Structure formats: structure tokens, C-alpha cells
Tab-separated table of C-alpha atoms and ligand atoms in Angstrom:
chain	number	residue	atom	x	y	z
A	28	MET	CA	127.188	137.680	114.691
A	29	PRO	CA	130.185	139.029	117.512
A	30	GLU	CA	129.302	142.715	118.527
A	31	LEU	CA	131.086	145.322	119.877
A	32	PRO	CA	130.648	143.284	123.373
A	33	GLU	CA	132.541	140.375	122.248
A	34	VAL	CA	134.725	141.794	120.327
A	35	GLU	CA	135.670	144.050	123.572
A	36	THR	CA	135.843	140.777	124.983
A	37	THR	CA	137.978	138.987	122.885
A	38	ARG	CA	140.312	142.307	123.513
A	39	ARG	CA	140.362	141.799	127.179
A	40	GLY	CA	140.969	138.030	126.932
A	41	ILE	CA	144.026	138.250	124.447
A	42	ALA	CA	146.069	141.442	125.144
A	43	PRO	CA	147.734	140.255	128.390
A	44	HIS	CA	149.242	137.649	126.387
A	45	SER	CA	150.400	139.445	123.732
A	46	GLU	CA	151.282	142.756	124.101
A	47	SER	CA	154.967	143.101	124.720
A	48	LYS	CA	155.445	139.672	122.688
A	49	THR	CA	158.017	139.252	119.551
A	50	VAL	CA	156.240	137.408	116.484
A	51	ALA	CA	158.268	134.141	115.479
A	52	GLU	CA	156.118	133.688	112.631
A	53	LEU	CA	152.868	134.190	111.088
A	54	ILE	CA	150.741	131.331	109.417
A	55	ILE	CA	148.452	131.912	106.497
A	56	ARG	CA	146.699	128.691	106.487
A	57	ASP	CA	143.485	130.170	104.110
A	58	PRO	CA	143.889	134.157	102.865
A	59	ARG	CA	140.787	134.066	101.110
A	60	LEU	CA	139.285	135.963	104.163
A	61	ARG	CA	136.880	138.669	102.945
A	62	TRP	CA	139.701	140.817	101.702
A	63	PRO	CA	142.941	138.848	100.849
A	64	VAL	CA	145.168	138.679	103.450
A	65	PRO	CA	147.956	140.484	102.430
A	66	ASP	CA	150.989	138.420	101.102
A	67	ASN	CA	153.674	140.570	102.854
A	68	LEU	CA	152.162	140.140	106.101
A	69	PRO	CA	154.222	137.659	107.257
A	70	ALA	CA	157.416	139.861	106.126
A	71	LEU	CA	155.894	143.013	107.869
A	72	LEU	CA	155.424	141.038	111.102
A	73	VAL	CA	158.319	138.464	112.380
A	74	GLY	CA	160.646	140.045	114.662
A	75	GLN	CA	158.797	143.056	115.462
A	76	THR	CA	156.890	143.435	118.950
A	77	LEU	CA	152.967	143.716	119.393
A	78	GLN	CA	152.487	146.752	121.543
A	79	GLU	CA	149.121	147.056	121.981
A	80	ALA	CA	145.673	144.943	121.792
A	81	ASP	CA	143.483	147.514	120.881
A	82	ARG	CA	139.486	148.106	119.809
A	83	ARG	CA	138.179	150.524	117.473
A	84	ALA	CA	134.472	150.101	116.804
A	85	LYS	CA	133.966	146.030	115.809
A	86	TYR	CA	137.849	146.255	114.960
A	87	LEU	CA	140.168	144.562	116.901
A	88	LEU	CA	143.426	146.352	116.481
A	89	LEU	CA	147.320	144.879	116.868
A	90	HIS	CA	149.726	148.083	116.933
A	91	PHE	CA	153.170	147.770	115.896
A	92	ASP	CA	155.587	150.204	115.775
A	93	HIS	CA	156.034	150.838	112.242
A	94	GLY	CA	151.916	149.803	111.438
A	95	THR	CA	148.964	148.393	112.668
A	96	VAL	CA	146.726	144.536	111.777
A	97	ILE	CA	143.341	145.404	111.443
A	98	VAL	CA	141.330	142.400	112.677
A	99	HIS	CA	137.862	141.503	111.876
A	100	LEU	CA	135.825	138.849	113.449
A	101	GLY	CA	133.197	139.115	110.551
A	102	MET	CA	129.933	136.636	111.076
A	103	SER	CA	130.988	133.970	112.850
A	104	GLY	CA	134.824	134.336	113.526
A	105	SER	CA	136.980	134.095	116.656
A	106	LEU	CA	140.474	134.704	117.974
A	107	ARG	CA	142.062	132.645	120.864
A	108	VAL	CA	145.109	132.188	122.898
A	109	ILE	CA	146.398	128.758	122.131
A	110	THR	CA	149.529	127.694	124.864
A	111	ASP	CA	149.714	124.058	123.578
A	112	THR	CA	150.910	123.118	119.624
A	113	SER	CA	147.417	121.586	119.395
A	114	PRO	CA	146.486	120.787	115.968
A	115	PRO	CA	144.852	123.270	113.893
A	116	GLN	CA	141.008	122.358	113.088
A	117	LYS	CA	139.392	123.212	109.617
A	118	HIS	CA	138.622	126.811	109.671
A	119	ASP	CA	141.836	128.000	111.468
A	120	HIS	CA	142.766	130.245	108.872
A	121	ILE	CA	145.889	132.246	110.795
A	122	ASP	CA	148.254	131.553	113.473
A	123	LEU	CA	149.793	134.695	115.112
A	124	VAL	CA	153.254	132.485	116.933
A	125	PHE	CA	155.095	134.801	119.085
A	126	THR	CA	158.488	133.671	120.428
A	127	ASP	CA	157.325	132.213	123.573
A	128	GLY	CA	155.324	129.833	121.834
A	129	LEU	CA	152.412	131.220	122.689
A	130	ARG	CA	149.901	131.706	119.554
A	131	LEU	CA	146.826	133.600	118.682
A	132	ARG	CA	144.722	131.431	116.411
A	133	PHE	CA	142.350	132.957	114.071
A	134	ASN	CA	138.799	131.170	113.243
A	135	ASP	CA	136.442	131.854	110.714
A	136	PRO	CA	134.308	129.306	108.964
A	137	ARG	CA	132.219	131.923	106.971
A	138	ARG	CA	135.281	133.838	105.995
A	139	PHE	CA	133.824	137.022	106.144
A	140	GLY	CA	136.599	138.532	109.056
A	141	CYS	CA	139.519	140.204	107.847
A	142	TRP	CA	143.458	140.892	108.504
A	143	LEU	CA	144.645	144.185	106.938
A	144	TRP	CA	147.881	145.768	107.244
A	145	ALA	CA	147.431	149.807	107.822
A	146	GLU	CA	150.405	152.081	108.907
A	147	GLU	CA	147.875	154.637	110.302
A	148	PRO	CA	144.680	152.985	111.288
A	149	ALA	CA	142.644	155.643	112.010
A	150	ALA	CA	142.974	156.961	108.593
A	151	HIS	CA	142.267	153.614	106.957
A	152	PRO	CA	138.932	153.646	104.630
A	153	LEU	CA	137.343	150.991	107.279
A	154	LEU	CA	137.843	152.928	110.183
A	155	ALA	CA	137.887	156.613	109.096
A	156	SER	CA	134.175	157.793	109.171
A	157	LEU	CA	133.642	156.045	112.158
A	158	GLY	CA	131.460	157.601	114.951
A	159	PRO	CA	132.877	158.223	119.039
A	160	GLU	CA	133.210	154.954	121.290
A	161	PRO	CA	129.902	154.468	123.202
A	162	LEU	CA	131.808	154.110	125.908
A	163	GLY	CA	134.536	156.690	125.428
A	164	GLU	CA	134.598	160.271	126.802
A	165	GLU	CA	133.143	162.159	123.137
A	166	PHE	CA	129.730	159.663	123.482
A	167	ASN	CA	127.116	161.543	125.544
A	168	GLY	CA	123.602	163.443	125.585
A	169	ARG	CA	124.724	166.270	124.411
A	170	TYR	CA	126.084	164.923	121.771
A	171	LEU	CA	123.310	162.749	120.789
A	172	PHE	CA	120.634	165.764	120.880
A	173	ARG	CA	123.588	168.210	118.569
A	174	LYS	CA	124.272	165.278	115.997
A	175	SER	CA	120.166	164.295	115.776
A	176	ARG	CA	118.623	167.638	115.137
A	177	ASP	CA	117.250	168.122	111.882
A	178	ARG	CA	117.241	164.025	111.508
A	179	LYS	CA	113.836	162.616	110.949
A	180	THR	CA	115.783	158.895	110.458
A	181	PRO	CA	113.691	156.383	113.153
A	182	ILE	CA	115.915	156.139	116.535
A	183	LYS	CA	116.614	153.390	116.945
A	184	SER	CA	118.146	153.264	112.707
A	185	PHE	CA	120.298	156.547	114.230
A	186	LEU	CA	121.486	155.218	116.683
A	187	MET	CA	122.725	151.879	115.045
A	188	ASP	CA	124.383	154.210	112.091
A	189	ASN	CA	128.095	153.497	112.519
A	190	ARG	CA	128.454	157.483	111.527
A	191	VAL	CA	126.362	158.325	114.712
A	192	VAL	CA	127.955	155.827	117.587
A	193	VAL	CA	129.797	152.520	116.694
A	194	GLY	CA	128.924	149.289	118.442
A	195	VAL	CA	125.368	149.774	118.670
A	196	GLY	CA	124.094	146.831	117.531
A	197	ASN	CA	119.889	145.584	117.242
A	198	ILE	CA	120.195	144.000	120.323
A	199	TYR	CA	121.817	146.748	121.912
A	200	ALA	CA	119.089	148.972	120.672
A	201	ASN	CA	116.283	147.567	121.889
A	202	GLU	CA	117.351	147.157	125.564
A	203	ALA	CA	118.531	151.079	125.618
A	204	LEU	CA	115.177	152.479	123.847
A	205	PHE	CA	113.042	150.365	126.456
A	206	LYS	CA	114.757	151.831	129.156
A	207	THR	CA	114.799	155.157	128.211
A	208	GLY	CA	110.637	154.568	127.475
A	209	ILE	CA	111.627	155.856	123.598
A	210	HIS	CA	109.605	154.171	120.988
A	211	PRO	CA	112.060	152.984	118.506
A	212	GLY	CA	110.062	154.538	115.587
A	213	ARG	CA	110.235	158.315	117.114
A	214	PRO	CA	112.135	160.701	114.480
A	215	ALA	CA	115.736	160.895	116.161
A	216	GLY	CA	115.065	164.969	115.786
A	217	ARG	CA	112.070	165.114	117.670
A	218	ILE	CA	113.855	163.707	121.063
A	219	SER	CA	114.818	166.105	123.745
A	220	ALA	CA	117.842	167.098	125.358
A	221	ALA	CA	117.362	165.482	128.669
A	222	ARG	CA	115.661	162.162	127.113
A	223	TYR	CA	119.423	161.871	124.903
A	224	HIS	CA	121.218	161.986	128.052
A	225	GLN	CA	118.986	159.252	129.539
A	226	LEU	CA	119.506	157.357	126.615
A	227	ALA	CA	123.211	157.798	126.172
A	228	GLU	CA	123.261	156.517	129.916
A	229	ALA	CA	121.268	153.521	128.891
A	230	ILE	CA	123.967	152.481	125.934
A	231	ARG	CA	126.405	153.021	128.536
A	232	GLU	CA	125.165	150.259	131.097
A	233	VAL	CA	123.794	147.981	128.633
A	234	LEU	CA	127.057	147.948	126.561
A	235	SER	CA	128.924	147.721	130.073
A	236	ALA	CA	126.755	144.819	131.162
A	237	ALA	CA	126.674	142.650	127.915
A	238	ILE	CA	130.922	143.131	128.291
A	239	LEU	CA	131.071	142.211	132.038
A	240	MET	CA	129.114	139.032	130.998
A	241	GLY	CA	131.262	138.472	128.221
A	242	GLY	CA	133.964	138.490	130.243
A	243	THR	CA	132.635	136.107	133.070
A	244	THR	CA	131.766	133.648	130.589
A	245	LEU	CA	135.197	133.741	129.423
A	246	ARG	CA	136.826	134.055	132.347
A	247	ASP	CA	138.902	131.043	131.128
A	248	PHE	CA	139.973	132.392	127.863
A	249	VAL	CA	142.884	130.618	126.816
A	250	ASN	CA	142.536	127.823	125.076
A	251	SER	CA	138.922	128.521	125.025
A	252	GLU	CA	136.267	127.428	122.659
A	253	GLY	CA	135.961	131.043	121.647
A	254	LYS	CA	132.054	131.363	122.102
A	255	PRO	CA	131.313	134.458	124.416
A	256	GLY	CA	127.748	134.095	126.099
A	257	TYR	CA	125.170	136.072	124.499
A	258	PHE	CA	123.627	138.056	127.411
A	259	ALA	CA	120.483	136.761	127.070
A	260	GLN	CA	119.263	135.686	130.437
A	261	SER	CA	118.965	139.898	131.242
A	262	LEU	CA	117.457	141.484	127.931
A	263	LEU	CA	113.814	142.895	128.448
A	264	VAL	CA	112.810	143.114	124.968
A	265	TYR	CA	115.181	141.928	122.715
A	266	GLY	CA	113.670	138.166	121.976
A	267	ARG	CA	110.337	138.789	124.101
A	268	GLY	CA	107.979	139.739	121.278
A	269	GLY	CA	104.521	138.892	122.391
A	270	GLU	CA	105.420	137.833	126.308
A	271	PRO	CA	104.545	140.516	129.034
A	272	CYS	CA	106.559	143.568	129.672
A	273	VAL	CA	108.365	143.862	132.852
A	274	GLU	CA	106.753	147.082	134.114
A	275	CYS	CA	103.361	147.159	132.199
A	276	HIS	CA	103.011	143.083	131.901
A	277	GLN	CA	101.048	143.834	128.453
A	278	PRO	CA	102.615	142.107	125.650
A	279	LEU	CA	105.192	142.948	123.804
A	280	ARG	CA	104.754	144.364	120.468
A	281	GLU	CA	107.592	142.955	117.470
A	282	ILE	CA	108.316	144.341	114.040
A	283	ARG	CA	110.629	144.471	111.274
A	284	MET	CA	112.313	147.959	111.003
A	285	ASN	CA	115.307	148.236	108.289
A	286	GLN	CA	114.712	144.491	107.825
A	287	ARG	CA	115.736	143.976	111.713
A	288	THR	CA	113.851	142.674	114.690
A	289	THR	CA	112.192	144.825	116.553
A	290	VAL	CA	110.393	144.710	120.079
A	291	TYR	CA	109.168	147.198	122.220
A	292	CYS	CA	105.996	148.012	124.731
A	293	THR	CA	103.289	149.813	123.001
A	294	ARG	CA	102.550	151.753	126.332
A	295	CYS	CA	105.559	152.015	127.743
A	296	GLN	CA	107.659	153.706	124.807
A	297	ARG	CA	106.600	157.055	123.224
B	329	LIG	ZN1	105.098	148.534	129.013
């Protein structure tokens, strides 16, 4: 599933090829995504100029003067830049064609993604209750400390709650907790301000590194397969259950927490 780093990598890949471009055509081959693509979307977009390709949580926001297309890649979607006239393949559901011939092509085999229109994207039900961006200025240790008082929720579930902070997926929560020596099951309300400061920094580091690697994999974004790398080689705990801890060499423990794989070191994480 595309996580925040993959979505940000996609944004960085498409922005230089789509910003300030005027829409010539919107081709919808199959509108049956998670929610139907609005019938009037082509009429809304043709002749309009895409001002900015932005991102909020795992949503791509294609801003126009009169509103915004909210795109989600779902479980299996990708958005890539097509420079030639290569024919659409199976699952290429949408092409956003610009007047210079370049196009953004949306592929989504499982059709859990979306293309929706919003005049006020920040007020849209999908976006209105989202917490701050983990790489934004609003997110820091003080914020996490304040937000977590009286919370008995395990810290890992707390971090993965989009109302607390967006985009901290399972892999990144596991990694950040290991880096700061915090046990994933520790109640969020029982972590000090100092440790939250370290945790916020670790989350930024892990996500930034993943974005950097996604960017490296997708250096040739144009006409690429749109399959970002998963940053797998540098993971310290995720996917390494039973293997030795890089710090103390004791085998890492793997459990399920909220139906998600959780890997941690019983000696290093308290
Ligand atoms: Zn250890």
C-alpha cells in the first residue's frame, strides 16, 4: 500500500511536469473507484490551469483556481507522467491530458483509490479531521506530549491515529519507536516530554529517509512503472522478527497489535 513517502515521492515526480499546465482533456475509462469519479469532473477541469500539485496526508491535491482534485492511490494505485502516446493498459482508469500533450495516468488495479472534486479541500470530510503533517512545523515533541495526556492507548496505536498525526504508517511507527527505545505497548499518557521530543525527531528522520530513497528509486519518474522502492534495506526492526537486535543482538520479538505486525526489542525498548 502506498504510504506517505511513496505519495510524497509521487508528488515530487509529477509536480514539475504538471504545474502551470492547462488541461486539454480528462479521460475517464472507468469511474468506479472507491467513490465514483464525478460525472462533471471533465467539464470542471478542461481549459483550467493546474496551479500546484500538493499533498495532505496520503492525498494528492491538484489545486486549480476554482477548486481541487483530491486523489488517493488506494491500496495499489499509481500516478505517473506519460510523455508519449503509449496505449492505456488494463487498470489505467484515468488520463489527465495537458495541452502540451503530456499526461498524468492513473492506474489502480483494485480501485480503492479516488478522484474527487472539492471547492474547499481543507473542509472536505476526508481531510477535515486530520492531524498535523509529521514533517510540518506544527508537529513536535511538545505537541505529542500535550495531545497524549490521560491517554491509555498504546503509543504505537496513538502514533498511527490520523487524528493525532497523519502518515505514520505501521513500518514507520515500528522504526521510530525502536530508535527511541520506547516499548510499542507503553500507554501514550505515560511517556515524558523529553522522550516525546526524541520520538518526534525519530519520526521525521525515518520518513525523510524513506522519501529520499523513494526519490532515488524514482529518479527516472517519467514513464516509469510507478513502483516506488520500499526502503527495505535500511529497516532496523520491521520485517526482522526473530533476527538479532542491531543494538543488543537479542532476537527481536514479533507480535500483533491492532491486527498490525509489531516488532520490537524486549531489552532495548521500555
Ligand atoms: Zn536490543
